[in-house]
């Protein structure tokens, strides 16, 4: 009760500040017609949270993490687990879904670029990590995990290039790199020494993606 009361007091103290960043609330917040309505409005809420300063980290899911995910708002009638088993190259269904994801990414970048922060914009100090929770394919073993990085986080990361990581560096090493770049020193993320000896040929950050 004391924790809840303390949170209520803190929110009351900053409510005027937060209200200036609140998104436009329409009827689709309460009665969304499609799952894409949820995704669009959750993204707006997340961007408002970043702009207001109550968080500096945002995680957005575009729906495929759910076994019953759907994109009827895009005109895609197929849904659920079978989407992951379709051939994806040149598939008009997946082109629609990925174009939708790309529009979400563009909205994030354009919004953050309009928010002053320090000597530049919030986007200048941001790194967006776009990836799949299934790595490269359905029922993956995680051996190949494509990631797209947008922004450079104050010039810390390379941009405008394709990087193939040599050796055996797991996805954990990417998170280690993100943490160290953000100022949290760690040698590994969520990996014990014994596991690292088997699954990681390196240690610490992925130097190939750093500027």
PDB file of C-alpha atoms in Angstrom:
ATOM      1  CA  UNK A   1       0.000   0.000   0.000  1.00  0.00           C
ATOM      2  CA  UNK A   2       2.814   2.399   0.879  1.00  0.00           C
ATOM      3  CA  UNK A   3       4.510   1.730  -2.463  1.00  0.00           C
ATOM      4  CA  UNK A   4       1.267   2.354  -4.359  1.00  0.00           C
ATOM      5  CA  UNK A   5       0.600   5.512  -2.398  1.00  0.00           C
ATOM      6  CA  UNK A   6       4.129   6.750  -3.082  1.00  0.00           C
ATOM      7  CA  UNK A   7       3.710   6.072  -6.791  1.00  0.00           C
ATOM      8  CA  UNK A   8       0.407   7.957  -6.809  1.00  0.00           C
ATOM      9  CA  UNK A   9       2.053  10.948  -5.159  1.00  0.00           C
ATOM     10  CA  UNK A  10       4.910  10.945  -7.663  1.00  0.00           C
ATOM     11  CA  UNK A  11       2.509  10.746 -10.591  1.00  0.00           C
ATOM     12  CA  UNK A  12       0.475  13.585  -9.131  1.00  0.00           C
ATOM     13  CA  UNK A  13       3.580  15.766  -8.966  1.00  0.00           C
ATOM     14  CA  UNK A  14       4.387  15.272 -12.639  1.00  0.00           C
ATOM     15  CA  UNK A  15       0.875  14.968 -14.083  1.00  0.00           C
ATOM     16  CA  UNK A  16       0.944  18.449 -15.631  1.00  0.00           C
ATOM     17  CA  UNK A  17       4.269  17.670 -17.305  1.00  0.00           C
ATOM     18  CA  UNK A  18       3.061  14.310 -18.608  1.00  0.00           C
ATOM     19  CA  UNK A  19      -0.184  15.749 -19.960  1.00  0.00           C
ATOM     20  CA  UNK A  20       1.740  17.894 -22.446  1.00  0.00           C
ATOM     21  CA  UNK A  21       3.108  14.732 -24.070  1.00  0.00           C
ATOM     22  CA  UNK A  22      -0.054  12.617 -23.961  1.00  0.00           C
ATOM     23  CA  UNK A  23      -1.095  11.185 -27.335  1.00  0.00           C
ATOM     24  CA  UNK A  24      -4.427  11.957 -28.946  1.00  0.00           C
ATOM     25  CA  UNK A  25      -6.789   9.361 -27.480  1.00  0.00           C
ATOM     26  CA  UNK A  26      -9.408   8.205 -29.986  1.00  0.00           C
ATOM     27  CA  UNK A  27     -12.076   5.499 -29.883  1.00  0.00           C
ATOM     28  CA  UNK A  28      -9.663   2.832 -31.123  1.00  0.00           C
ATOM     29  CA  UNK A  29      -7.832   2.927 -27.791  1.00  0.00           C
ATOM     30  CA  UNK A  30     -10.922   1.453 -26.142  1.00  0.00           C
ATOM     31  CA  UNK A  31     -12.404  -0.477 -29.065  1.00  0.00           C
ATOM     32  CA  UNK A  32      -9.685  -1.467 -31.541  1.00  0.00           C
ATOM     33  CA  UNK A  33     -10.990  -3.147 -34.671  1.00  0.00           C
ATOM     34  CA  UNK A  34      -7.778  -4.924 -35.645  1.00  0.00           C
ATOM     35  CA  UNK A  35      -4.552  -5.930 -33.921  1.00  0.00           C
ATOM     36  CA  UNK A  36      -2.727  -3.308 -35.958  1.00  0.00           C
ATOM     37  CA  UNK A  37      -4.861  -0.704 -34.158  1.00  0.00           C
ATOM     38  CA  UNK A  38      -3.344  -1.942 -30.881  1.00  0.00           C
ATOM     39  CA  UNK A  39       0.187  -1.831 -32.280  1.00  0.00           C
ATOM     40  CA  UNK A  40      -0.237   1.702 -33.653  1.00  0.00           C
ATOM     41  CA  UNK A  41      -1.582   3.067 -30.389  1.00  0.00           C
ATOM     42  CA  UNK A  42       0.942   1.265 -28.217  1.00  0.00           C
ATOM     43  CA  UNK A  43       3.663   2.798 -30.369  1.00  0.00           C
ATOM     44  CA  UNK A  44       2.174   6.273 -29.857  1.00  0.00           C
ATOM     45  CA  UNK A  45       2.068   5.695 -26.096  1.00  0.00           C
ATOM     46  CA  UNK A  46       5.666   4.508 -26.120  1.00  0.00           C
ATOM     47  CA  UNK A  47       6.863   7.529 -28.072  1.00  0.00           C
ATOM     48  CA  UNK A  48       5.010   9.807 -25.643  1.00  0.00           C
ATOM     49  CA  UNK A  49       6.786   8.086 -22.752  1.00  0.00           C
ATOM     50  CA  UNK A  50      10.171   8.667 -24.400  1.00  0.00           C
ATOM     51  CA  UNK A  51       9.376  12.297 -25.177  1.00  0.00           C
ATOM     52  CA  UNK A  52       8.233  12.989 -21.611  1.00  0.00           C
ATOM     53  CA  UNK A  53      11.420  11.544 -20.133  1.00  0.00           C
ATOM     54  CA  UNK A  54       9.798   8.917 -17.908  1.00  0.00           C
ATOM     55  CA  UNK A  55      11.811   6.210 -19.686  1.00  0.00           C
ATOM     56  CA  UNK A  56      14.754   5.992 -22.057  1.00  0.00           C
ATOM     57  CA  UNK A  57      14.094   2.437 -23.250  1.00  0.00           C
ATOM     58  CA  UNK A  58      11.178   1.231 -25.349  1.00  0.00           C
ATOM     59  CA  UNK A  59      10.300  -2.273 -26.542  1.00  0.00           C
ATOM     60  CA  UNK A  60       7.697  -2.579 -29.291  1.00  0.00           C
ATOM     61  CA  UNK A  61       6.326  -5.854 -30.637  1.00  0.00           C
ATOM     62  CA  UNK A  62       4.710  -5.943 -34.062  1.00  0.00           C
ATOM     63  CA  UNK A  63       2.649  -9.033 -33.409  1.00  0.00           C
ATOM     64  CA  UNK A  64       4.487 -12.062 -34.740  1.00  0.00           C
ATOM     65  CA  UNK A  65       5.630 -13.040 -31.261  1.00  0.00           C
ATOM     66  CA  UNK A  66       2.100 -14.326 -30.703  1.00  0.00           C
ATOM     67  CA  UNK A  67       1.080 -17.689 -32.114  1.00  0.00           C
ATOM     68  CA  UNK A  68      -2.322 -16.225 -33.066  1.00  0.00           C
ATOM     69  CA  UNK A  69      -0.998 -12.943 -34.498  1.00  0.00           C
ATOM     70  CA  UNK A  70      -3.056 -11.287 -37.234  1.00  0.00           C
ATOM     71  CA  UNK A  71      -2.846  -8.357 -39.651  1.00  0.00           C
ATOM     72  CA  UNK A  72      -6.399  -8.015 -40.899  1.00  0.00           C
ATOM     73  CA  UNK A  73      -5.943  -4.255 -40.685  1.00  0.00           C
ATOM     74  CA  UNK A  74      -3.482  -4.619 -43.569  1.00  0.00           C
ATOM     75  CA  UNK A  75      -5.845  -6.747 -45.610  1.00  0.00           C
ATOM     76  CA  UNK A  76      -4.064  -9.979 -44.661  1.00  0.00           C
ATOM     77  CA  UNK A  77      -6.656 -12.660 -43.965  1.00  0.00           C
ATOM     78  CA  UNK A  78      -4.225 -15.443 -43.068  1.00  0.00           C
ATOM     79  CA  UNK A  79      -3.213 -15.486 -39.432  1.00  0.00           C
ATOM     80  CA  UNK A  80      -1.641 -17.517 -36.686  1.00  0.00           C
ATOM     81  CA  UNK A  81       1.090 -20.104 -36.624  1.00  0.00           C
ATOM     82  CA  UNK A  82       0.835 -20.969 -40.321  1.00  0.00           C
ATOM     83  CA  UNK A  83       2.181 -17.564 -41.311  1.00  0.00           C
ATOM     84  CA  UNK A  84       5.580 -18.643 -40.066  1.00  0.00           C
ATOM     85  CA  UNK A  85       5.578 -21.726 -42.294  1.00  0.00           C
ATOM     86  CA  UNK A  86       4.894 -19.850 -45.541  1.00  0.00           C
ATOM     87  CA  UNK A  87       7.620 -19.236 -48.102  1.00  0.00           C
ATOM     88  CA  UNK A  88       8.633 -15.664 -47.352  1.00  0.00           C
ATOM     89  CA  UNK A  89      10.752 -14.382 -50.286  1.00  0.00           C
ATOM     90  CA  UNK A  90       8.550 -12.321 -52.648  1.00  0.00           C
ATOM     91  CA  UNK A  91       5.465 -13.367 -50.695  1.00  0.00           C
ATOM     92  CA  UNK A  92       2.953 -10.454 -50.918  1.00  0.00           C
ATOM     93  CA  UNK A  93       1.653 -11.248 -47.428  1.00  0.00           C
ATOM     94  CA  UNK A  94       5.064 -10.896 -45.830  1.00  0.00           C
ATOM     95  CA  UNK A  95       5.857  -7.862 -47.950  1.00  0.00           C
ATOM     96  CA  UNK A  96       2.771  -6.155 -46.457  1.00  0.00           C
ATOM     97  CA  UNK A  97       3.783  -7.122 -42.912  1.00  0.00           C
ATOM     98  CA  UNK A  98       7.375  -5.964 -43.324  1.00  0.00           C
ATOM     99  CA  UNK A  99       6.287  -2.724 -44.951  1.00  0.00           C
ATOM    100  CA  UNK A 100       4.039  -2.134 -41.951  1.00  0.00           C
ATOM    101  CA  UNK A 101       6.957  -2.790 -39.597  1.00  0.00           C
ATOM    102  CA  UNK A 102       9.088  -0.398 -41.631  1.00  0.00           C
ATOM    103  CA  UNK A 103       6.458   2.330 -41.322  1.00  0.00           C
ATOM    104  CA  UNK A 104       6.577   1.867 -37.552  1.00  0.00           C
ATOM    105  CA  UNK A 105      10.369   2.280 -37.636  1.00  0.00           C
ATOM    106  CA  UNK A 106      10.090   5.421 -39.761  1.00  0.00           C
ATOM    107  CA  UNK A 107       7.542   6.883 -37.341  1.00  0.00           C
ATOM    108  CA  UNK A 108       9.910   6.261 -34.428  1.00  0.00           C
ATOM    109  CA  UNK A 109      12.850   7.908 -36.184  1.00  0.00           C
ATOM    110  CA  UNK A 110      10.895  10.886 -37.490  1.00  0.00           C
ATOM    111  CA  UNK A 111       9.281  11.509 -34.097  1.00  0.00           C
ATOM    112  CA  UNK A 112      12.545  11.286 -32.158  1.00  0.00           C
ATOM    113  CA  UNK A 113      14.253  13.527 -34.703  1.00  0.00           C
ATOM    114  CA  UNK A 114      11.809  16.338 -33.832  1.00  0.00           C
ATOM    115  CA  UNK A 115      12.562  16.186 -30.088  1.00  0.00           C
ATOM    116  CA  UNK A 116      15.480  18.427 -29.033  1.00  0.00           C
ATOM    117  CA  UNK A 117      17.991  16.732 -26.758  1.00  0.00           C
ATOM    118  CA  UNK A 118      21.413  18.072 -25.852  1.00  0.00           C
ATOM    119  CA  UNK A 119      23.173  19.502 -28.887  1.00  0.00           C
ATOM    120  CA  UNK A 120      20.926  17.629 -31.316  1.00  0.00           C
ATOM    121  CA  UNK A 121      17.788  15.538 -31.319  1.00  0.00           C
ATOM    122  CA  UNK A 122      16.683  12.511 -29.322  1.00  0.00           C
ATOM    123  CA  UNK A 123      17.288  10.383 -32.417  1.00  0.00           C
ATOM    124  CA  UNK A 124      20.946  11.462 -32.388  1.00  0.00           C
ATOM    125  CA  UNK A 125      21.271   9.756 -29.002  1.00  0.00           C
ATOM    126  CA  UNK A 126      19.230   6.663 -29.860  1.00  0.00           C
ATOM    127  CA  UNK A 127      19.864   3.186 -31.229  1.00  0.00           C
ATOM    128  CA  UNK A 128      16.933   1.171 -32.603  1.00  0.00           C
ATOM    129  CA  UNK A 129      17.370  -2.609 -32.682  1.00  0.00           C
ATOM    130  CA  UNK A 130      15.052  -4.281 -35.210  1.00  0.00           C
ATOM    131  CA  UNK A 131      15.088  -8.054 -35.130  1.00  0.00           C
ATOM    132  CA  UNK A 132      12.979 -11.196 -34.864  1.00  0.00           C
ATOM    133  CA  UNK A 133      12.371 -13.279 -31.777  1.00  0.00           C
ATOM    134  CA  UNK A 134      12.698 -16.335 -34.045  1.00  0.00           C
ATOM    135  CA  UNK A 135      16.096 -15.399 -35.478  1.00  0.00           C
ATOM    136  CA  UNK A 136      16.297 -16.394 -39.158  1.00  0.00           C
ATOM    137  CA  UNK A 137      13.441 -18.885 -39.555  1.00  0.00           C
ATOM    138  CA  UNK A 138      10.589 -20.807 -37.977  1.00  0.00           C
ATOM    139  CA  UNK A 139      11.859 -23.369 -35.427  1.00  0.00           C
ATOM    140  CA  UNK A 140      15.318 -21.835 -35.556  1.00  0.00           C
ATOM    141  CA  UNK A 141      18.302 -22.972 -33.520  1.00  0.00           C
ATOM    142  CA  UNK A 142      19.443 -19.343 -33.290  1.00  0.00           C
ATOM    143  CA  UNK A 143      22.734 -19.940 -35.108  1.00  0.00           C
ATOM    144  CA  UNK A 144      22.043 -17.098 -37.560  1.00  0.00           C
ATOM    145  CA  UNK A 145      20.329 -14.027 -36.100  1.00  0.00           C
ATOM    146  CA  UNK A 146      19.855 -11.067 -38.470  1.00  0.00           C
ATOM    147  CA  UNK A 147      19.625  -7.659 -36.789  1.00  0.00           C
ATOM    148  CA  UNK A 148      19.130  -4.184 -38.221  1.00  0.00           C
ATOM    149  CA  UNK A 149      20.520  -1.252 -36.214  1.00  0.00           C
ATOM    150  CA  UNK A 150      19.115   2.235 -36.894  1.00  0.00           C
ATOM    151  CA  UNK A 151      20.787   5.321 -35.491  1.00  0.00           C
ATOM    152  CA  UNK A 152      24.242   5.425 -33.972  1.00  0.00           C
ATOM    153  CA  UNK A 153      23.790   6.305 -30.279  1.00  0.00           C
ATOM    154  CA  UNK A 154      26.006   9.400 -30.195  1.00  0.00           C
ATOM    155  CA  UNK A 155      28.263   8.023 -32.912  1.00  0.00           C
ATOM    156  CA  UNK A 156      29.049   4.800 -31.058  1.00  0.00           C
ATOM    157  CA  UNK A 157      27.833   2.447 -33.804  1.00  0.00           C
ATOM    158  CA  UNK A 158      28.710   2.126 -37.481  1.00  0.00           C
ATOM    159  CA  UNK A 159      25.983   3.060 -39.943  1.00  0.00           C
ATOM    160  CA  UNK A 160      25.236   2.499 -43.614  1.00  0.00           C
ATOM    161  CA  UNK A 161      26.895  -0.894 -43.883  1.00  0.00           C
ATOM    162  CA  UNK A 162      26.361  -4.652 -43.788  1.00  0.00           C
ATOM    163  CA  UNK A 163      28.390  -6.529 -41.179  1.00  0.00           C
ATOM    164  CA  UNK A 164      28.889 -10.277 -41.087  1.00  0.00           C
ATOM    165  CA  UNK A 165      30.206 -11.321 -37.672  1.00  0.00           C
ATOM    166  CA  UNK A 166      33.033 -13.835 -37.976  1.00  0.00           C
ATOM    167  CA  UNK A 167      33.484 -16.669 -35.529  1.00  0.00           C
ATOM    168  CA  UNK A 168      30.841 -17.880 -33.134  1.00  0.00           C
ATOM    169  CA  UNK A 169      29.340 -14.912 -31.309  1.00  0.00           C
ATOM    170  CA  UNK A 170      25.826 -15.471 -29.912  1.00  0.00           C
ATOM    171  CA  UNK A 171      23.031 -12.904 -29.752  1.00  0.00           C
ATOM    172  CA  UNK A 172      24.041 -12.422 -26.104  1.00  0.00           C
ATOM    173  CA  UNK A 173      27.151 -10.591 -27.302  1.00  0.00           C
ATOM    174  CA  UNK A 174      24.980  -7.980 -29.034  1.00  0.00           C
ATOM    175  CA  UNK A 175      23.202  -7.264 -25.753  1.00  0.00           C
ATOM    176  CA  UNK A 176      26.572  -7.069 -24.007  1.00  0.00           C
ATOM    177  CA  UNK A 177      27.584  -4.451 -26.586  1.00  0.00           C
ATOM    178  CA  UNK A 178      24.399  -2.443 -26.022  1.00  0.00           C
ATOM    179  CA  UNK A 179      24.845  -2.511 -22.250  1.00  0.00           C
ATOM    180  CA  UNK A 180      28.504  -1.488 -22.343  1.00  0.00           C
ATOM    181  CA  UNK A 181      27.790   1.323 -24.792  1.00  0.00           C
ATOM    182  CA  UNK A 182      25.062   2.589 -22.456  1.00  0.00           C
ATOM    183  CA  UNK A 183      27.535   2.602 -19.560  1.00  0.00           C
ATOM    184  CA  UNK A 184      26.761  -0.693 -17.829  1.00  0.00           C
ATOM    185  CA  UNK A 185      29.984  -2.663 -17.690  1.00  0.00           C
ATOM    186  CA  UNK A 186      29.613  -6.407 -18.180  1.00  0.00           C
ATOM    187  CA  UNK A 187      31.632  -9.098 -19.918  1.00  0.00           C
ATOM    188  CA  UNK A 188      28.637 -11.207 -20.895  1.00  0.00           C
ATOM    189  CA  UNK A 189      24.861 -10.984 -20.939  1.00  0.00           C
ATOM    190  CA  UNK A 190      22.837 -13.912 -19.584  1.00  0.00           C
ATOM    191  CA  UNK A 191      25.607 -16.435 -20.212  1.00  0.00           C
ATOM    192  CA  UNK A 192      27.715 -18.298 -17.676  1.00  0.00           C
ATOM    193  CA  UNK A 193      31.443 -18.900 -18.086  1.00  0.00           C
ATOM    194  CA  UNK A 194      30.850 -22.571 -18.838  1.00  0.00           C
ATOM    195  CA  UNK A 195      28.317 -21.784 -21.579  1.00  0.00           C
ATOM    196  CA  UNK A 196      30.571 -19.093 -23.011  1.00  0.00           C
ATOM    197  CA  UNK A 197      33.432 -21.563 -23.399  1.00  0.00           C
ATOM    198  CA  UNK A 198      31.164 -23.657 -25.617  1.00  0.00           C
ATOM    199  CA  UNK A 199      29.078 -21.090 -27.480  1.00  0.00           C
ATOM    200  CA  UNK A 200      31.126 -17.868 -27.630  1.00  0.00           C
ATOM    201  CA  UNK A 201      34.499 -17.595 -29.332  1.00  0.00           C
ATOM    202  CA  UNK A 202      34.965 -14.051 -28.079  1.00  0.00           C
ATOM    203  CA  UNK A 203      34.411 -11.995 -24.973  1.00  0.00           C
ATOM    204  CA  UNK A 204      32.810  -8.624 -24.334  1.00  0.00           C
ATOM    205  CA  UNK A 205      31.547  -6.352 -27.096  1.00  0.00           C
ATOM    206  CA  UNK A 206      31.130  -6.912 -30.832  1.00  0.00           C
ATOM    207  CA  UNK A 207      33.861  -4.593 -32.037  1.00  0.00           C
ATOM    208  CA  UNK A 208      32.830  -5.038 -35.680  1.00  0.00           C
ATOM    209  CA  UNK A 209      29.672  -2.974 -35.208  1.00  0.00           C
ATOM    210  CA  UNK A 210      31.236  -0.159 -33.172  1.00  0.00           C
ATOM    211  CA  UNK A 211      32.505   3.008 -34.827  1.00  0.00           C
TER     212      UNK A 211
END
